[in-house]
Amino acid sequence: MERIFLSAAAIAAVSLLSSPTLAQAQQEGTAAAQKAPMTARDLIVMPRLGAPTVTPSGQYAVYSVTYTDPETLRRSPLHYLLDLKTPGADPVEINLGIAGFSLAFGPDNFLYFLSYDHPDESREERARVWRVALEANGNVTGPMPVADIPGTDIAGFSIAPTSDKIALWAEVARDCERFGCESDERTIGSGRLYDGDAGFYRHWDRWTQPGVFNRVFVFELENGKAVGDGVALDGGDSEGAFVGNTPTMPFGGGEDIAWAPDGSGVYFVARRADAKEPGSTDLDIYWSDLTGAAPVELTVANEAHDSSPAASPDGKTLAYLAMARPGYESDRLVVHLRDLQTGETRALTQDTDLSFGGLSWSADGSHLLATASKVLDTPAFRIDPQTGAVTELNLMAGAEAHIGNLTSLPGGQLLFTRDSIGVPAELFLSDFAETARPLTNVVTDRMGTMASTRTTRFSFVGADGDTVWGQITRLENQEGPIPAILYIHGGPQGSFSDSWSSRWNPRVVASQGYAVISVDFHGSAGYGQDFMDSINRDWGGKPLEDLQKGLEAALELDPQIDGTRACAMGASYGGYMVNWIAGNWPDRFDCLVQHDGLFDMRSFYYSTEELWFPRWDFGGSYSEAKETYERWNPVNHIDKWQTPMLVITGEKDFRVPYTQGLQSFTVLQERGIPSQLLVFPDENHWVLGAKNSLQWHNTVFAWLDRWLKPEGDAEE
């Protein structure tokens, strides 16, 4: 029985949804010209909508919004309950009693969540699982403890569809037979000893702890509480047991765990931790029957990437995503179906040149739902499990921009988030895949108080005569001449698509008085696999040609932009391209901003962690493909460097180690080129901290102003 039972009339008046509509906020016309431009602080304190969780009946959703204090920059979430069946219903704030995160409704209609807090403040601080009962007016009963494992921070959980079991995961020593035990291994001193055949010794932003992995244990639930020691999905110490991380590291989460609809077992994604791991993209899907035996590897036949398991509602079919080429992290993700009775597997979307993500079944099991990049947008698609027919869903009036968190509700409704360059994520609801209506106004009204920007899409003939797309974002009513910023995305198999970013945000840069020009050069996502593959072993070739032609096309399209005052900036591969431009297009820009960019391909290869990446893109290891690495190596062109450069790096970045930035800064110093170095000791490949983000933006904006503002205002 659903525990949310009061009528919509009983919901407290906490209104987040009011006029203007999202579309109106983006089209305020000349009135926006008198409004203050968006600042870096505006971006950083912008409320952030999280993914919703929905009751089994589809009537109620709970979502979280993270707020940032404008003075202290401290972040904290608030949680809201929304009646989806009552048009125009106002969200109501709910109080869980303690600070909670990772909220999820269980099949029993209780709201489960993680919290480091405890109602008894004298208790040890650690992550536990809790649950509360909700009423439609926002009343909360609880919190009630579900799982409390001494000495262990629970990283995640998943409730069985039958409500009688819970899967918990955390970092647990591999020699532990139960969740939360201490390893028998003892060491003297602070050193970590790694075996050469044990997999990653460091990954993304952290050193691994030898013998410790992400592990999932399944517990019985009695009266809403986890009991016993749990059953390890990896098989524990049984013959043929699995050794590795699940959820996968560094970004895996609940999407790596999928219950059988009858609760009889769990499908999970993992990659073996062995000598091959740093060079392998071979994620596989396993099945555990919860007996404690070694799990069964279902995708053993495919040596490439398999992920996103999703069992059909009737339990007969497993859908998942798979790549075809081992060692390539950006291969096309094709939807596959496995008959769980016969084991027969077929590639469902092999004939559709789209790479899918966010895979799920419709509530009635009649079709699959997924999203995919497609020429600057990320729309949603419906996939027929019988024929493989793919239908693009037109859920928004105008551009789809970026659709995410797609959830099918009983009765044919679709709940999802949508964001764009102009507006951060809001929650929407569509009936029968028709044009959706907005449910929230977390940020739309706030965006309407700032000077509006406009984004113009354009295409041009790029390298090899191919059509290449780009975007121009600038203040809507700004009169020229407007200095130009060439934005270069990372990946390189990525895109500066029509989506919101809290890091590399075109709107906030444009609000400083610049025209932001981005180009989806060869290698970018959303144009088919051949276009993406074309950057292979050609890092500085076709992409640079596209950037050169794209910049000129943008200047021709918008005569308000002043091409004589221009800077280029990028991170990761975008930072590599900035280093490449410094030596191969040295006289075009007034300044450069290089963040976490590859500088010396030899030292990069021998210090990065995910070795499959350079091995694929350059045709082998450094010793095997030295000529290709050196052909596209920025360090070989430093004799032509002359453009002022701001270098930014994070000391916890193990993907592109911070020494790459130090090396480029040394060149700038030796050659007497105006330069600055910004080092974050507590950041990784990204800049995530609120205060650090503000410092990043202030530093970048000051650098751009220094070189692009009129001479009378510039600081030489």
XYZ file of C-alpha atoms in Angstrom, residues 45 78 125 232 263 299 330 344 350 384 396 412 480-481 499 552 560 585 596 701:
20
model
C 25.879 29.636 -6.262
C 17.068 20.480 0.321
C 29.962 9.672 12.170
C 29.349 -11.198 -1.499
C 14.687 -10.636 -6.461
C 29.424 -11.336 -21.602
C 34.799 5.773 -27.302
C 20.968 -16.112 -27.044
C 23.651 -2.339 -34.846
C 11.509 -1.508 -30.328
C 10.626 19.793 -26.188
C 2.985 6.143 -20.565
C 30.402 44.992 -31.499
C 33.282 44.834 -31.708
C 24.053 21.727 -22.405
C 36.791 32.010 -39.672
C 29.931 41.959 -34.551
C 49.229 28.337 -35.052
C 45.291 20.017 -17.591
C 38.611 36.313 -16.496
